[in-house]
Short mmCIF file of C-alpha atoms and ligand atoms in Angstrom, two decimals:
data_model
loop_
_atom_site.label_atom_id
_atom_site.label_comp_id
_atom_site.label_asym_id
_atom_site.label_seq_id
_atom_site.Cartn_x
_atom_site.Cartn_y
_atom_site.Cartn_z
CA MET A 1 -28.45 6.12 -33.26
CA GLN A 2 -29.54 2.51 -32.99
CA ASP A 3 -27.70 2.21 -36.10
CA MET A 4 -24.05 2.51 -33.34
CA LEU A 5 -22.77 -0.10 -32.09
CA TRP A 6 -23.83 -0.89 -28.64
CA TRP A 7 -20.23 -0.19 -27.15
CA LYS A 8 -20.42 2.82 -29.12
CA ARG A 9 -23.52 4.26 -27.65
CA GLY A 10 -23.67 3.11 -24.11
CA THR A 11 -21.90 3.51 -21.30
CA VAL A 12 -19.62 0.89 -19.36
CA TYR A 13 -20.39 0.21 -15.35
CA GLN A 14 -17.17 -1.66 -13.92
CA ILE A 15 -17.63 -3.93 -10.89
CA TYR A 16 -14.78 -5.49 -8.56
CA PRO A 17 -16.91 -7.92 -7.66
CA ARG A 18 -15.36 -7.98 -4.01
CA SER A 19 -17.09 -4.44 -3.46
CA PHE A 20 -20.00 -4.78 -4.89
CA GLN A 21 -22.79 -6.88 -2.89
CA ASP A 22 -22.02 -9.97 -0.20
CA SER A 23 -25.44 -11.94 -0.76
CA ASN A 24 -23.69 -14.53 1.73
CA ASP A 25 -23.34 -12.93 4.72
CA ASP A 26 -19.01 -13.64 4.11
CA GLY A 27 -18.17 -9.89 4.24
CA ILE A 28 -16.82 -10.66 0.29
CA GLY A 29 -19.22 -9.66 -2.89
CA ASP A 30 -20.12 -12.03 -5.44
CA LEU A 31 -21.78 -12.95 -8.41
CA ALA A 32 -25.10 -13.79 -6.98
CA GLY A 33 -24.62 -10.07 -4.66
CA ILE A 34 -24.34 -8.44 -8.60
CA ARG A 35 -27.58 -10.25 -9.46
CA GLU A 36 -29.80 -9.22 -7.12
CA ARG A 37 -28.16 -5.26 -8.03
CA LEU A 38 -29.01 -5.28 -11.73
CA PRO A 39 -32.41 -3.44 -11.14
CA TYR A 40 -29.86 -0.68 -9.62
CA LEU A 41 -28.04 -0.76 -12.57
CA THR A 42 -30.99 -0.22 -15.11
CA TRP A 43 -32.11 2.52 -12.90
CA LEU A 44 -28.97 4.02 -13.01
CA GLY A 45 -29.07 3.84 -16.86
CA VAL A 46 -25.96 2.58 -17.48
CA ASP A 47 -25.92 -0.18 -20.53
CA ALA A 48 -22.79 -2.75 -19.64
CA ILE A 49 -21.22 -3.41 -16.83
CA TRP A 50 -17.78 -5.20 -16.86
CA ILE A 51 -16.80 -7.81 -13.78
CA SER A 52 -13.30 -7.71 -12.67
CA PRO A 53 -12.23 -11.39 -12.17
CA PHE A 54 -14.02 -13.70 -10.62
CA TYR A 55 -12.29 -17.29 -11.89
CA PRO A 56 -10.46 -19.23 -9.64
CA SER A 57 -7.54 -17.59 -7.68
CA PRO A 58 -5.37 -17.75 -4.80
CA MET A 59 -6.59 -13.97 -4.46
CA ALA A 60 -2.41 -12.76 -4.32
CA ASP A 61 -3.47 -10.07 -6.68
CA PHE A 62 -6.79 -10.58 -5.83
CA GLY A 63 -8.49 -12.14 -8.78
CA TYR A 64 -5.51 -10.38 -11.20
CA ASP A 65 -4.04 -13.79 -10.22
CA VAL A 66 -5.72 -16.62 -12.83
CA ALA A 67 -5.58 -19.88 -11.38
CA ASP A 68 -8.43 -21.73 -13.85
CA TYR A 69 -9.42 -19.15 -16.44
CA CYS A 70 -12.79 -21.51 -17.41
CA GLY A 71 -14.13 -21.65 -13.98
CA VAL A 72 -15.50 -19.56 -10.80
CA ASP A 73 -14.03 -19.05 -7.53
CA PRO A 74 -16.03 -20.61 -5.02
CA MET A 75 -16.06 -17.65 -3.27
CA PHE A 76 -17.58 -15.35 -6.01
CA GLY A 77 -19.55 -18.53 -6.68
CA SER A 78 -20.27 -20.70 -9.23
CA LEU A 79 -20.13 -21.16 -13.04
CA SER A 80 -24.26 -21.15 -12.56
CA ASP A 81 -24.31 -18.56 -10.68
CA PHE A 82 -22.40 -16.74 -13.50
CA ASP A 83 -25.02 -17.92 -16.49
CA ALA A 84 -27.71 -17.33 -14.40
CA LEU A 85 -26.19 -13.31 -13.73
CA LEU A 86 -25.78 -13.80 -17.49
CA ALA A 87 -29.08 -14.38 -18.03
CA ASP A 88 -30.57 -11.50 -16.21
CA ALA A 89 -28.09 -9.21 -17.27
CA HIS A 90 -29.08 -9.84 -20.95
CA GLU A 91 -33.16 -10.20 -20.27
CA ALA A 92 -32.66 -7.12 -18.69
CA GLY A 93 -30.82 -4.90 -21.46
CA LEU A 94 -27.40 -5.34 -19.66
CA LYS A 95 -24.28 -5.99 -21.74
CA VAL A 96 -21.33 -8.01 -19.44
CA ILE A 97 -18.18 -8.03 -20.29
CA LEU A 98 -15.61 -9.92 -18.18
CA ASP A 99 -11.66 -9.52 -17.34
CA PHE A 100 -9.49 -11.63 -19.49
CA VAL A 101 -6.08 -11.28 -17.92
CA PRO A 102 -4.03 -13.29 -20.71
CA ASN A 103 -0.42 -11.40 -19.41
CA HIS A 104 0.39 -13.62 -16.77
CA THR A 105 -1.55 -16.56 -14.21
CA SER A 106 -1.88 -17.71 -10.74
CA ASP A 107 1.53 -19.58 -9.92
CA ARG A 108 -1.31 -21.89 -8.65
CA HIS A 109 -2.01 -22.69 -11.92
CA PRO A 110 -1.82 -26.27 -13.50
CA TRP A 111 0.16 -25.08 -16.54
CA PHE A 112 2.77 -23.47 -13.82
CA ALA A 113 2.94 -25.98 -11.60
CA GLU A 114 4.41 -28.43 -14.92
CA SER A 115 6.32 -26.14 -16.63
CA ARG A 116 8.53 -25.77 -12.94
CA SER A 117 8.29 -29.15 -12.26
CA ASP A 118 11.49 -29.97 -15.54
CA ARG A 119 13.35 -28.27 -17.58
CA ALA A 120 12.00 -31.12 -20.32
CA SER A 121 9.01 -30.52 -19.33
CA PRO A 122 5.99 -29.90 -22.18
CA LYS A 123 5.06 -26.41 -20.44
CA ARG A 124 8.42 -25.33 -19.74
CA ASP A 125 8.09 -23.11 -22.49
CA TRP A 126 4.06 -21.88 -21.78
CA TYR A 127 6.06 -18.90 -18.82
CA ILE A 128 9.51 -17.10 -19.27
CA TRP A 129 12.55 -18.84 -18.29
CA LYS A 130 15.90 -17.77 -17.59
CA ASP A 131 19.71 -19.31 -16.44
CA PRO A 132 20.81 -16.86 -14.41
CA ALA A 133 23.06 -13.62 -15.50
CA PRO A 134 26.98 -15.01 -16.36
CA GLY A 135 28.07 -13.08 -13.07
CA GLY A 136 24.81 -14.65 -11.40
CA GLY A 137 21.90 -12.87 -10.24
CA PRO A 138 18.43 -12.04 -12.04
CA PRO A 139 18.94 -12.03 -15.85
CA ASN A 140 18.98 -8.17 -16.38
CA ASN A 141 17.32 -6.01 -15.10
CA TRP A 142 13.89 -6.09 -15.32
CA ILE A 143 11.62 -4.38 -11.99
CA SER A 144 8.10 -5.68 -10.86
CA ASN A 145 5.32 -3.33 -11.17
CA PHE A 146 5.34 -4.24 -7.60
CA GLY A 147 8.93 -3.83 -6.71
CA GLY A 148 11.58 -5.79 -6.49
CA SER A 149 13.27 -7.70 -9.33
CA ALA A 150 10.65 -8.68 -11.83
CA TRP A 151 12.70 -12.79 -11.75
CA GLN A 152 11.97 -15.19 -9.33
CA PHE A 153 15.03 -17.58 -9.01
CA ASP A 154 13.09 -21.30 -8.27
CA GLU A 155 15.42 -23.97 -6.94
CA ILE A 156 13.71 -26.24 -8.63
CA THR A 157 15.46 -26.00 -12.04
CA GLY A 158 18.04 -23.20 -11.40
CA GLN A 159 16.37 -21.08 -13.69
CA TYR A 160 15.05 -17.63 -12.89
CA TYR A 161 11.08 -17.05 -14.05
CA TYR A 162 9.59 -13.71 -15.31
CA HIS A 163 7.22 -11.98 -13.53
CA ALA A 164 6.37 -8.10 -14.58
CA PHE A 165 3.66 -7.57 -11.26
CA LEU A 166 3.59 -10.32 -7.95
CA LYS A 167 6.52 -13.63 -8.01
CA GLU A 168 2.65 -15.60 -7.70
CA GLN A 169 1.87 -14.47 -11.04
CA PRO A 170 4.36 -15.35 -13.72
CA ASP A 171 4.12 -14.44 -17.45
CA LEU A 172 3.06 -16.67 -19.65
CA ASN A 173 5.45 -16.76 -22.88
CA TRP A 174 3.48 -15.35 -26.00
CA ARG A 175 5.42 -15.73 -28.20
CA ASN A 176 4.48 -19.87 -27.99
CA PRO A 177 2.07 -21.11 -30.40
CA ASP A 178 0.46 -23.56 -27.90
CA VAL A 179 -0.02 -20.61 -25.46
CA ARG A 180 -2.14 -18.52 -28.09
CA ALA A 181 -4.20 -21.25 -29.23
CA ALA A 182 -5.06 -21.94 -25.77
CA MET A 183 -5.41 -18.45 -24.45
CA MET A 184 -7.65 -18.45 -27.57
CA ASP A 185 -9.62 -21.28 -26.67
CA VAL A 186 -10.22 -19.73 -23.29
CA LEU A 187 -12.29 -16.13 -25.19
CA ARG A 188 -13.91 -19.29 -27.18
CA PHE A 189 -15.37 -20.62 -23.93
CA TRP A 190 -16.68 -17.55 -22.52
CA LEU A 191 -18.26 -15.86 -25.98
CA GLU A 192 -19.80 -19.20 -26.27
CA ARG A 193 -21.68 -18.95 -23.12
CA GLY A 194 -22.82 -15.32 -24.59
CA VAL A 195 -20.35 -12.57 -23.13
CA ASP A 196 -20.45 -9.14 -24.79
CA GLY A 197 -16.84 -8.87 -24.29
CA PHE A 198 -13.41 -8.61 -22.60
CA ARG A 199 -11.34 -6.17 -20.73
CA VAL A 200 -7.94 -7.00 -21.45
CA ASP A 201 -5.56 -7.11 -19.05
CA VAL A 202 -2.16 -5.20 -19.00
CA ILE A 203 -2.15 -5.61 -22.85
CA TRP A 204 0.64 -3.92 -23.60
CA HIS A 205 2.65 -6.34 -21.65
CA LEU A 206 2.24 -9.82 -23.51
CA ILE A 207 5.06 -9.37 -25.60
CA LYS A 208 8.64 -8.78 -24.18
CA ASP A 209 12.12 -7.71 -26.28
CA ALA A 210 12.94 -11.35 -27.72
CA GLY A 211 16.32 -10.78 -26.80
CA PHE A 212 15.85 -9.76 -23.28
CA ARG A 213 17.81 -6.18 -23.25
CA ASP A 214 18.20 -4.29 -20.18
CA ASN A 215 15.84 -1.10 -19.62
CA PRO A 216 17.38 1.54 -19.54
CA VAL A 217 17.56 4.39 -16.33
CA ASN A 218 14.86 6.98 -16.31
CA PRO A 219 16.48 10.13 -15.44
CA GLY A 220 13.03 11.35 -14.27
CA TRP A 221 12.74 8.75 -11.11
CA SER A 222 12.65 10.13 -8.02
CA GLU A 223 12.82 7.80 -4.58
CA ASN A 224 9.09 8.79 -3.71
CA ASP A 225 8.21 7.16 -7.10
CA PRO A 226 7.82 3.38 -7.21
CA GLU A 227 10.40 1.48 -7.95
CA ILE A 228 8.76 0.55 -11.75
CA GLY A 229 9.90 4.48 -12.63
CA ARG A 230 13.23 3.89 -11.74
CA LEU A 231 13.51 2.36 -15.08
CA VAL A 232 12.21 2.98 -18.13
CA GLN A 233 9.78 0.20 -19.52
CA ALA A 234 11.11 -0.14 -23.27
CA TYR A 235 11.80 -3.35 -24.10
CA SER A 236 9.40 -5.19 -21.16
CA ALA A 237 6.54 -4.04 -22.52
CA ASP A 238 4.54 -2.54 -25.45
CA GLN A 239 6.73 -4.37 -28.65
CA PRO A 240 5.77 -3.78 -32.10
CA GLU A 241 4.78 -8.19 -31.87
CA VAL A 242 1.98 -7.69 -29.75
CA HIS A 243 -0.35 -6.13 -32.12
CA GLU A 244 -0.37 -9.16 -34.02
CA ILE A 245 -1.50 -10.84 -30.57
CA ILE A 246 -4.18 -8.49 -30.12
CA ALA A 247 -5.63 -9.37 -34.18
CA GLU A 248 -6.24 -12.70 -33.10
CA MET A 249 -7.83 -11.67 -30.49
CA ARG A 250 -10.43 -9.37 -32.07
CA ALA A 251 -10.25 -12.12 -34.68
CA VAL A 252 -11.54 -14.53 -32.54
CA LEU A 253 -14.34 -11.97 -31.19
CA GLU A 254 -14.93 -11.43 -34.83
CA GLU A 255 -16.10 -15.01 -34.93
CA TYR A 256 -19.29 -13.61 -32.94
CA ASP A 257 -21.72 -10.42 -33.02
CA GLU A 258 -20.87 -7.28 -31.74
CA ARG A 259 -18.59 -8.61 -29.10
CA VAL A 260 -16.30 -5.40 -27.81
CA LEU A 261 -12.52 -5.83 -27.41
CA ILE A 262 -11.24 -3.29 -25.11
CA GLY A 263 -7.31 -3.04 -23.55
CA GLU A 264 -5.99 -2.42 -20.71
CA ILE A 265 -3.08 0.49 -21.62
CA TYR A 266 -1.13 2.86 -19.78
CA LEU A 267 1.11 4.23 -22.05
CA PRO A 268 1.56 8.18 -24.05
CA LEU A 269 -1.28 8.82 -26.48
CA GLU A 270 1.01 8.46 -29.44
CA ARG A 271 1.65 4.74 -28.39
CA LEU A 272 -2.27 3.98 -27.08
CA VAL A 273 -3.42 4.54 -30.56
CA ALA A 274 -1.19 2.09 -31.77
CA TYR A 275 -3.31 -0.32 -29.75
CA TYR A 276 -6.33 0.00 -32.83
CA GLY A 277 -4.04 -1.63 -34.85
CA GLU A 278 -3.43 -1.66 -38.24
CA ASP A 279 -6.51 -1.07 -40.49
CA LEU A 280 -8.46 -0.64 -37.11
CA SER A 281 -7.90 -4.57 -36.53
CA GLY A 282 -6.95 -4.78 -32.84
CA ALA A 283 -8.59 -3.26 -29.61
CA HIS A 284 -11.80 -1.54 -30.05
CA LEU A 285 -11.68 0.59 -27.04
CA PRO A 286 -7.59 0.76 -26.60
CA PHE A 287 -8.49 2.47 -22.79
CA ASN A 288 -8.01 6.13 -22.12
CA PHE A 289 -6.78 7.16 -19.39
CA GLN A 290 -5.95 10.38 -19.77
CA LEU A 291 -8.84 12.14 -17.03
CA LEU A 292 -7.37 10.03 -14.40
CA GLU A 293 -3.53 11.66 -14.80
CA THR A 294 -4.11 15.10 -16.90
CA ALA A 295 -4.30 17.71 -14.19
CA TRP A 296 -7.22 19.03 -13.69
CA HIS A 297 -6.57 22.25 -15.25
CA ALA A 298 -8.99 23.87 -18.48
CA ARG A 299 -6.38 24.51 -20.62
CA GLN A 300 -4.69 21.33 -19.93
CA ILE A 301 -7.25 19.11 -20.24
CA ASP A 302 -9.08 21.43 -23.30
CA GLY A 303 -5.80 20.16 -24.90
CA MET A 304 -5.23 16.81 -24.28
CA ILE A 305 -8.83 16.00 -25.38
CA ARG A 306 -8.22 18.03 -28.80
CA GLU A 307 -5.07 15.92 -29.20
CA TYR A 308 -6.65 13.56 -28.52
CA GLU A 309 -9.23 13.85 -31.02
CA ALA A 310 -6.28 14.31 -33.89
CA ALA A 311 -4.74 11.45 -32.68
CA LEU A 312 -7.35 8.77 -33.14
CA PRO A 313 -6.78 6.97 -36.52
CA GLN A 314 -9.85 7.39 -39.31
CA GLY A 315 -13.15 4.82 -37.88
CA GLY A 316 -11.66 4.57 -34.03
CA TRP A 317 -13.65 4.97 -31.66
CA PRO A 318 -13.03 7.50 -28.87
CA ASN A 319 -13.21 6.58 -24.93
CA TRP A 320 -12.75 8.17 -21.92
CA VAL A 321 -12.78 6.48 -17.86
CA LEU A 322 -12.59 8.49 -15.15
CA GLY A 323 -11.66 5.70 -12.51
CA ASN A 324 -11.10 2.19 -11.93
CA HIS A 325 -9.70 -0.28 -9.11
CA ASP A 326 -6.35 1.25 -9.85
CA ARG A 327 -6.93 5.05 -9.44
CA GLN A 328 -7.73 7.36 -7.15
CA ARG A 329 -11.22 7.98 -6.79
CA ILE A 330 -12.19 10.88 -8.61
CA ALA A 331 -14.02 12.20 -5.87
CA GLY A 332 -10.89 11.73 -3.78
CA ARG A 333 -8.85 13.29 -6.26
CA VAL A 334 -10.28 16.65 -7.17
CA GLY A 335 -12.81 17.54 -4.59
CA THR A 336 -16.92 16.07 -4.78
CA GLU A 337 -17.64 19.41 -5.76
CA GLN A 338 -15.75 18.97 -8.78
CA ALA A 339 -16.52 15.65 -8.50
CA ARG A 340 -19.91 16.80 -9.91
CA VAL A 341 -18.67 18.90 -13.38
CA ALA A 342 -16.26 15.56 -13.82
CA ALA A 343 -19.74 13.47 -14.05
CA MET A 344 -20.53 16.35 -16.84
CA LEU A 345 -16.96 15.38 -18.48
CA LEU A 346 -17.25 11.71 -18.88
CA LEU A 347 -20.55 11.55 -20.20
CA THR A 348 -20.73 14.76 -22.15
CA LEU A 349 -17.15 13.89 -24.33
CA ARG A 350 -17.28 12.20 -27.76
CA GLY A 351 -16.44 8.59 -27.08
CA THR A 352 -17.40 5.06 -24.70
CA ALA A 353 -17.48 6.31 -21.20
CA THR A 354 -16.10 3.76 -18.45
CA LEU A 355 -17.44 4.83 -14.99
CA TYR A 356 -16.38 2.49 -11.57
CA TYR A 357 -18.84 1.84 -9.02
CA GLY A 358 -19.36 4.06 -6.90
CA ASP A 359 -18.29 7.35 -8.41
CA GLU A 360 -22.19 7.64 -8.86
CA ILE A 361 -22.70 8.52 -5.40
CA GLY A 362 -19.24 10.21 -4.64
CA MET A 363 -17.01 7.84 -2.54
CA GLN A 364 -14.34 9.08 -1.69
CA ASN A 365 -10.34 7.57 -0.96
CA VAL A 366 -11.15 5.83 2.01
CA PRO A 367 -8.43 5.71 5.27
CA ILE A 368 -7.60 1.82 5.57
CA PRO A 369 -5.64 1.17 8.93
CA PRO A 370 -2.15 -0.16 8.91
CA ASP A 371 -3.67 -3.22 10.94
CA ARG A 372 -6.16 -3.50 7.65
CA VAL A 373 -3.76 -3.25 4.29
CA GLN A 374 -4.89 -5.73 1.69
CA ASP A 375 -2.78 -5.20 -1.50
CA PRO A 376 0.17 -6.92 -2.46
CA TRP A 377 1.59 -3.32 -3.78
CA GLU A 378 0.96 -1.41 -0.41
CA LYS A 379 2.73 -4.22 1.14
CA ASN A 380 5.71 -4.20 -1.08
CA GLU A 381 6.30 -0.33 -1.20
CA PRO A 382 4.41 0.98 2.06
CA GLY A 383 3.72 5.14 2.37
CA LEU A 384 4.27 5.81 -1.32
CA GLY A 385 0.42 6.64 -1.56
CA PHE A 386 -0.52 4.02 -3.75
CA ASN A 387 -3.12 1.88 -1.72
CA ARG A 388 -5.17 0.87 -4.06
CA ASP A 389 -7.13 -0.29 -0.77
CA ALA A 390 -8.82 2.89 -0.66
CA TYR A 391 -9.91 3.06 -4.37
CA ARG A 392 -11.87 -0.62 -3.31
CA THR A 393 -13.85 -0.41 -0.58
CA PRO A 394 -17.41 -1.62 0.11
CA MET A 395 -20.34 0.25 -2.46
CA GLN A 396 -22.19 2.31 0.43
CA TRP A 397 -26.53 0.58 -0.95
CA ASP A 398 -27.49 2.28 2.71
CA ALA A 399 -26.95 3.63 5.94
CA SER A 400 -27.05 0.66 7.65
CA GLU A 401 -23.86 -0.58 9.12
CA GLY A 402 -22.86 -3.08 6.60
CA ALA A 403 -24.08 -0.14 3.97
CA GLY A 404 -26.41 -2.83 2.52
CA PHE A 405 -23.93 -4.64 0.86
CA THR A 406 -22.83 -6.99 3.87
CA THR A 407 -24.40 -8.16 6.98
CA ALA A 408 -20.39 -9.82 8.19
CA GLU A 409 -17.29 -8.38 8.71
CA PRO A 410 -16.23 -6.60 5.65
CA TRP A 411 -12.94 -7.64 4.07
CA LEU A 412 -11.85 -3.88 4.07
CA PRO A 413 -13.57 -0.99 5.99
CA ILE A 414 -16.68 0.78 4.81
CA ASP A 415 -16.43 4.27 4.61
CA MET A 416 -18.50 6.29 7.31
CA ARG A 417 -17.52 9.71 7.22
CA GLU A 418 -20.38 10.86 5.11
CA PRO A 419 -23.47 8.37 6.45
CA GLU A 420 -25.95 9.96 4.05
CA ARG A 421 -23.65 8.81 1.26
CA ASN A 422 -25.06 6.09 -0.13
CA VAL A 423 -27.41 5.25 -2.93
CA ALA A 424 -31.00 4.52 -1.04
CA ASP A 425 -30.36 8.89 0.62
CA GLU A 426 -28.89 10.05 -2.66
CA ARG A 427 -32.30 7.96 -4.64
CA GLN A 428 -34.45 10.96 -2.51
CA ASP A 429 -32.15 13.43 -3.09
CA GLU A 430 -32.81 15.10 -6.54
CA GLY A 431 -29.49 17.23 -6.10
CA SER A 432 -27.61 14.47 -5.17
CA MET A 433 -24.82 12.93 -7.39
CA LEU A 434 -26.83 10.27 -7.44
CA CYS A 435 -29.19 11.88 -9.27
CA LEU A 436 -26.81 13.76 -11.64
CA TYR A 437 -25.63 10.68 -12.95
CA ARG A 438 -29.01 9.59 -13.91
CA ARG A 439 -30.33 12.38 -15.23
CA LEU A 440 -26.28 12.37 -17.13
CA LEU A 441 -27.26 8.90 -18.00
CA ASP A 442 -30.56 9.58 -19.42
CA LEU A 443 -29.62 12.66 -21.34
CA ARG A 444 -27.16 10.13 -23.29
CA ARG A 445 -29.15 8.05 -24.61
CA THR A 446 -31.78 10.20 -25.48
CA ARG A 447 -29.93 12.37 -26.82
CA PRO A 448 -27.79 11.38 -30.16
CA ALA A 449 -25.70 14.21 -30.44
CA LEU A 450 -24.35 13.28 -27.01
CA ALA A 451 -23.92 9.47 -27.77
CA VAL A 452 -22.37 9.35 -31.39
CA GLY A 453 -22.44 13.52 -32.56
CA ALA A 454 -19.11 14.90 -33.17
CA TYR A 455 -16.98 17.20 -31.04
CA ARG A 456 -15.83 20.83 -31.89
CA PRO A 457 -14.14 22.62 -29.05
CA VAL A 458 -14.63 25.90 -28.45
CA GLU A 459 -12.43 28.86 -27.52
CA ALA A 460 -12.73 29.43 -23.10
CA GLU A 461 -10.42 30.92 -21.03
CA GLY A 462 -9.34 30.53 -17.68
CA ASP A 463 -10.78 27.45 -16.19
CA VAL A 464 -13.60 27.37 -18.53
CA LEU A 465 -13.71 24.55 -20.43
CA ALA A 466 -16.35 24.00 -23.35
CA TYR A 467 -16.78 21.75 -26.89
CA CYS A 468 -19.93 21.77 -29.02
CA ARG A 469 -21.62 17.67 -29.45
CA GLU A 470 -23.62 17.67 -32.75
CA GLU A 471 -26.14 15.56 -34.38
CA GLY A 472 -27.68 16.43 -37.66
CA THR A 473 -30.06 19.52 -36.22
CA GLU A 474 -29.29 18.35 -32.74
CA ARG A 475 -26.67 20.97 -31.24
CA LEU A 476 -25.17 21.16 -27.68
CA LEU A 477 -22.74 23.10 -25.77
CA VAL A 478 -20.79 21.91 -22.66
CA ALA A 479 -19.18 24.82 -20.48
CA LEU A 480 -17.92 23.40 -17.21
CA ASN A 481 -16.20 25.20 -14.69
CA LEU A 482 -12.79 23.55 -13.75
CA GLY A 483 -12.98 25.72 -10.51
CA ALA A 484 -14.43 27.05 -7.64
CA GLU A 485 -14.92 30.86 -8.56
CA PRO A 486 -17.50 32.28 -10.85
CA ALA A 487 -16.52 31.79 -14.43
CA ALA A 488 -17.82 33.59 -17.75
CA LEU A 489 -17.56 32.13 -21.13
CA SER A 490 -18.76 34.44 -24.55
CA LEU A 491 -20.61 31.65 -26.49
CA PRO A 492 -20.42 30.83 -29.77
CA PRO A 493 -22.48 33.07 -32.39
CA GLU A 494 -24.56 30.05 -33.27
CA ALA A 495 -24.98 29.31 -29.19
CA ARG A 496 -26.43 33.19 -28.19
CA GLY A 497 -30.29 32.44 -26.99
CA GLY A 498 -29.48 28.90 -26.31
CA ARG A 499 -32.11 27.28 -23.09
CA ILE A 500 -30.10 25.43 -20.67
CA VAL A 501 -30.65 21.37 -20.02
CA LEU A 502 -28.74 20.94 -17.45
CA SER A 503 -26.59 22.63 -14.88
CA VAL A 504 -24.11 20.20 -12.49
CA LEU A 505 -25.42 22.24 -9.42
CA GLY A 506 -29.15 22.74 -10.55
CA ASN A 507 -32.27 24.49 -10.69
CA ARG A 508 -31.21 26.81 -14.34
CA GLU A 509 -33.33 24.18 -16.74
CA ALA A 510 -35.06 26.20 -19.48
CA GLU A 511 -33.03 29.01 -18.21
CA SER A 512 -32.15 31.22 -22.13
CA VAL A 513 -28.59 32.30 -22.56
CA GLY A 514 -27.30 35.96 -24.41
CA GLU A 515 -24.20 36.44 -25.43
CA VAL A 516 -22.70 35.34 -22.60
CA LEU A 517 -22.93 32.00 -20.38
CA SER A 518 -21.93 32.97 -16.57
CA LEU A 519 -21.26 29.90 -14.35
CA GLN A 520 -21.06 29.97 -10.37
CA GLY A 521 -17.87 28.17 -9.11
CA ASN A 522 -17.80 24.46 -9.35
CA GLU A 523 -20.95 24.63 -11.71
CA ALA A 524 -20.35 22.70 -15.43
CA VAL A 525 -23.58 23.88 -17.94
CA LEU A 526 -25.52 21.58 -20.92
CA LEU A 527 -26.29 24.20 -23.56
CA GLU A 528 -29.00 23.59 -26.39
CA PHE A 529 -29.05 25.66 -28.90
CA SER A 530 -31.02 25.49 -32.43
CA ALA A 531 -29.08 24.96 -36.01
C1 NOJ B 1 -4.33 -4.12 -13.28
C2 NOJ B 1 -5.23 -4.30 -12.76
O1 NOJ B 1 -5.85 -3.80 -13.10
C3 NOJ B 1 -4.63 -4.79 -11.42
O2 NOJ B 1 -5.14 -4.16 -10.45
C4 NOJ B 1 -3.40 -5.81 -11.61
O3 NOJ B 1 -3.19 -5.74 -10.07
C5 NOJ B 1 -2.46 -5.78 -12.22
N1 NOJ B 1 -2.93 -5.51 -13.80
C6 NOJ B 1 -1.68 -7.05 -12.53
O4 NOJ B 1 -3.00 -8.30 -13.21
#
C-alpha cells in the first residue's frame, strides 16, 4: 500500500481558513490557528489538508478574489506563518494543498488596475475586454454565476470586461501566453516553498469560446433557480482548448516530486472524465461531486457509482467529495442519522476521499439572521436558498461561548443549537460521529482493501446499497441502509460466514453473519470475509 502515491491512498480534509481557528481574537480564523490544530488532524487520521484561499484579497468573495497570488492576507497572517504551518504539517506527516484561483483575479489586482487604465496598456489583453454590442449593451448574453450580466461596463475606456462571478472578479484571458506564463510562475512559487499540490478553482471555466457566441436558453430553468441556470453554459466554459492549459499546469507539477493537481469541475460525468486529460495528462483528480448532487436513494447512488467506475479512463484514479464550502452540509441534507451512513460510504468507496471541516462532528447548515449575511451570492440573489454562509460557520471545538474558535465576535454565528456537538465532547463519546470518522479513517489507513483495493458492486434492493472492496487476500463487503426502516441483504455466497468489522451504530463488532445480513434503519456495516 505504501507504494501507492500519497494522494491515492490518502484522505483530504478541506479547511475554510476563516472558520477553523482564530488565534488573534479578531473573530476570523487564520494560519496560526490552523497550525495550533494540527495535532487534532493527525489524531483524526487525515493525510492532507486543502486550505481555501488565504492570499491578499479585498474579500468580495472571501478570498476567491485574489489581489496577490504570492502573499498572505494580513487577516490570515504572513508568509512566515505559512512557512511555519507547512513545516509543522510536514513534520506531523500531513500534506498541504493550496487553493489556486486562476480563472479570475480581484479587480484590485495590480494587473487589472493596469489593464483597465488604458486600451493601449500592455496588460490590456490579460483580461477580456469587448466593445458594447452593435445596438449598445453587453457584448453577449452570458450570465454571471452570482446573477446578472457577466459583463461590466468600465467608463475609463468605454468597454465591457467579462466576469464569470462578481464584477469584482474579472476573468483573466488564458488565451494570452503572458498570462499563462505568469500563472505558471505562481504555481512554481508555492511548489518551491514545498506545497504538495493545488485544488484549482473553476478549472473548467478558464477558456471561453473564441467567438463569444451567445449561450443557448435552458428550457429546464425555472424562476426559483439561480439566474445562471437560465442559459446552458455551452460557450462560456468547458471549451476544448482548456485541456492544453491543464496539461501545462500538470507539466509544471511534474517538475517536482509527487505533487497533486485537483480540479474543481461541476459537469456531467461524460464531460468530467475528460479532465483526466489525454493519456492522463490532465488533473490527477477531477473533483467528483456526485455525492453532493445525486438524490440520496440507494438505487440512484448504486447506479451512479457503477457508471462513474465504468467511465474512468484507464489508469484514472477515482475520487469522492462529501461536502465543501459551496454546498449544503451533509448532515443538513440527509439528516444526522444518514450522515453516519454517508461517512461510511465516503470512506469505503474506491478513490481519494475529500471531507469538509466540521462534517466529522456532524455540523449542520446554520440559519443566518438577515443582518449577518456575508455571502455575496446571497446578497445578489437573496432567498433562493443558496446562502453559503450556512455551511461556512466556525468550527465547534468545545461547548464554550466562542466554541473554542474565538474569544471575539465570530465573523459568522456559531451554531449553539446542540451544545454537545463539538470536538471536545465527541472525543469523549465513543458513539459520536467524530469517533466514527476516526475509526473509519483508521480502517482506511490500515486496510489496503479500503485504501487501494478493487471495487465490485453487489446486487441489493430497496434502500440497501452494497459493494465489495478487495486487495490480495483481504475481502470486505460494505452494506449501507439508506432508509430509516430495517432492511436485509442476501449476501453473495463468498461473503457468508463473514465477520462484522464495524457498524455505524456500534455494538456489532466481531458478530458473524450467515446468509442474510440484517441492517437496522440508518445502519451501515463493514464485513470482512475470507478468500
Ligand atoms: C468556486 C469556489 O469554490 C467558490 O466558493 C467561489 O465563489 C467561486 N469558485 C469563484 O471563485
